[in-house]
């Protein structure tokens, strides 16, 4: 992968770069968010590893700007251990979160997970491009999903979804009425048990509801089955 590491502590920045290069990745570096934005305009980046607390522009602000144009996976690095900070980062669209200090082995494991997801996504995209047959459609009430183009519409209006949101919604729409636990959702969509986290699921479900529901507080599509998990209400 082409990885962008953004970290203002130079010793850690070089340590991350050298370890990732030894794993076979291409790595570019920046010491703050403004430098990172300039790099993103020039290069195609597969994965971002961002420190949260940085001068010029912090990692949260950087991710907010990126998410307006890209769903590139991002791993946050932070010395802040409060749960609210982690939830906030995930709500902005982060894919993972590492609290300092962390081991290089753990970072490599999480980078490898993102790499697997990327390779799978690319393989699926290539398969779609090869077939180019009539569009596959999923429907539930006023929701329509075009699988070959990976787009979702409600009442004819496109709903912009990030990759994980699309994968979650697809799972629910393919199996309406089927109840999934949080752990099952994490295993299917994130394809990993090791990093299972309730908050990750809850944040993504909340963001998905905000996009597809008329009133997210009283969902008509993606409903909670108390004490069990979530399901797509049949329409």
Coordinates of C-alpha atoms in Angstrom, one line a residue, residues 18-130:
X18 CA 11.0 2.5 8.7
X19 CA 8.8 -0.3 10.1
X20 CA 6.2 0.0 7.4
X21 CA 8.8 0.2 4.7
X22 CA 10.2 -3.1 6.0
X23 CA 6.8 -4.6 5.7
X24 CA 6.9 -3.8 2.0
X25 CA 4.7 -0.6 1.9
X26 CA 5.5 2.7 0.3
X27 CA 5.4 5.5 2.8
X28 CA 5.2 9.2 2.6
X29 CA 5.3 11.4 5.7
X30 CA 4.0 14.8 7.0
X31 CA 4.4 16.6 10.3
X32 CA 1.0 18.3 10.3
X33 CA -2.3 18.3 8.7
X34 CA -1.6 21.1 6.2
X35 CA 1.4 19.2 4.8
X36 CA -0.7 16.1 4.6
X37 CA -3.4 17.9 2.5
X38 CA -0.8 19.0 0.0
X39 CA 0.5 15.4 -0.3
X40 CA -3.1 14.1 -0.8
X41 CA -3.6 16.4 -3.7
X42 CA -0.6 15.0 -5.4
X43 CA -0.6 11.3 -4.6
X44 CA -3.0 8.4 -4.5
X45 CA -2.9 7.3 -0.9
X46 CA -4.3 3.9 0.2
X47 CA -4.1 4.3 4.0
X48 CA -3.7 7.3 6.3
X49 CA -2.1 7.0 9.8
X50 CA -2.8 10.2 11.6
X51 CA -1.7 11.6 15.0
X52 CA -4.6 13.4 16.6
X53 CA -2.8 16.2 18.4
X54 CA -0.6 18.2 15.9
X55 CA 0.3 21.8 15.2
X56 CA -1.2 23.7 12.3
X57 CA -4.1 21.3 11.9
X58 CA -5.0 18.3 14.1
X59 CA -6.0 14.9 13.0
X60 CA -9.7 15.3 13.6
X61 CA -9.9 18.4 11.4
X62 CA -7.8 16.7 8.7
X63 CA -10.1 13.7 8.6
X64 CA -13.2 16.0 8.4
X65 CA -11.7 17.6 5.3
X66 CA -10.7 14.3 3.7
X67 CA -14.1 12.7 4.3
X68 CA -15.8 15.3 2.1
X69 CA -14.0 13.7 -0.9
X70 CA -12.7 10.3 0.1
X71 CA -13.4 7.2 2.1
X72 CA -9.7 6.3 2.3
X73 CA -9.2 4.2 5.5
X74 CA -7.6 6.1 8.4
X75 CA -6.0 4.9 11.6
X76 CA -5.8 7.5 14.4
X77 CA -2.8 7.6 16.8
X78 CA -3.3 9.4 20.1
X79 CA -2.1 9.8 23.7
X80 CA -5.6 10.7 24.7
X81 CA -7.3 7.8 26.4
X82 CA -10.8 9.2 27.1
X83 CA -13.5 7.1 25.5
X84 CA -15.3 10.2 24.2
X85 CA -12.3 11.1 22.1
X86 CA -12.3 7.6 20.5
X87 CA -16.0 7.8 19.8
X88 CA -15.6 11.2 18.3
X89 CA -12.8 10.0 16.0
X90 CA -14.9 7.1 14.8
X91 CA -17.9 9.3 14.3
X92 CA -15.8 11.4 11.9
X93 CA -15.1 8.3 9.8
X94 CA -11.9 6.8 11.3
X95 CA -11.5 3.1 10.7
X96 CA -9.3 2.3 13.7
X97 CA -7.7 3.9 16.7
X98 CA -4.4 3.2 18.5
X99 CA -3.6 4.7 21.9
X100 CA 0.0 5.6 22.6
X101 CA 2.2 3.9 23.7
X102 CA 1.6 1.0 21.3
X103 CA 3.7 -1.8 19.9
X104 CA 4.9 -1.9 16.3
X105 CA 3.5 -5.4 16.2
X106 CA 0.0 -4.2 17.0
X107 CA 0.3 -1.3 14.4
X108 CA 1.4 -3.8 11.7
X109 CA -1.5 -6.1 12.6
X110 CA -4.0 -3.3 12.1
X111 CA -2.4 -2.1 8.9
X112 CA -2.6 -5.6 7.6
X113 CA -6.3 -5.7 8.3
X114 CA -6.8 -2.5 6.3
X115 CA -4.7 -4.0 3.5
X116 CA -6.9 -7.1 3.4
X117 CA -10.0 -4.9 3.2
X118 CA -8.4 -2.9 0.4
X119 CA -7.4 -5.9 -1.6
X120 CA -10.9 -7.4 -1.3
X121 CA -12.5 -4.1 -2.3
X122 CA -10.3 -3.9 -5.4
X123 CA -11.0 -7.5 -6.3
X124 CA -14.7 -6.9 -6.1
X125 CA -14.4 -3.7 -8.2
X126 CA -12.5 -5.6 -10.8
X127 CA -15.1 -8.3 -10.9
X128 CA -17.9 -5.7 -11.4
X129 CA -15.9 -4.0 -14.2
X130 CA -15.4 -7.4 -15.9

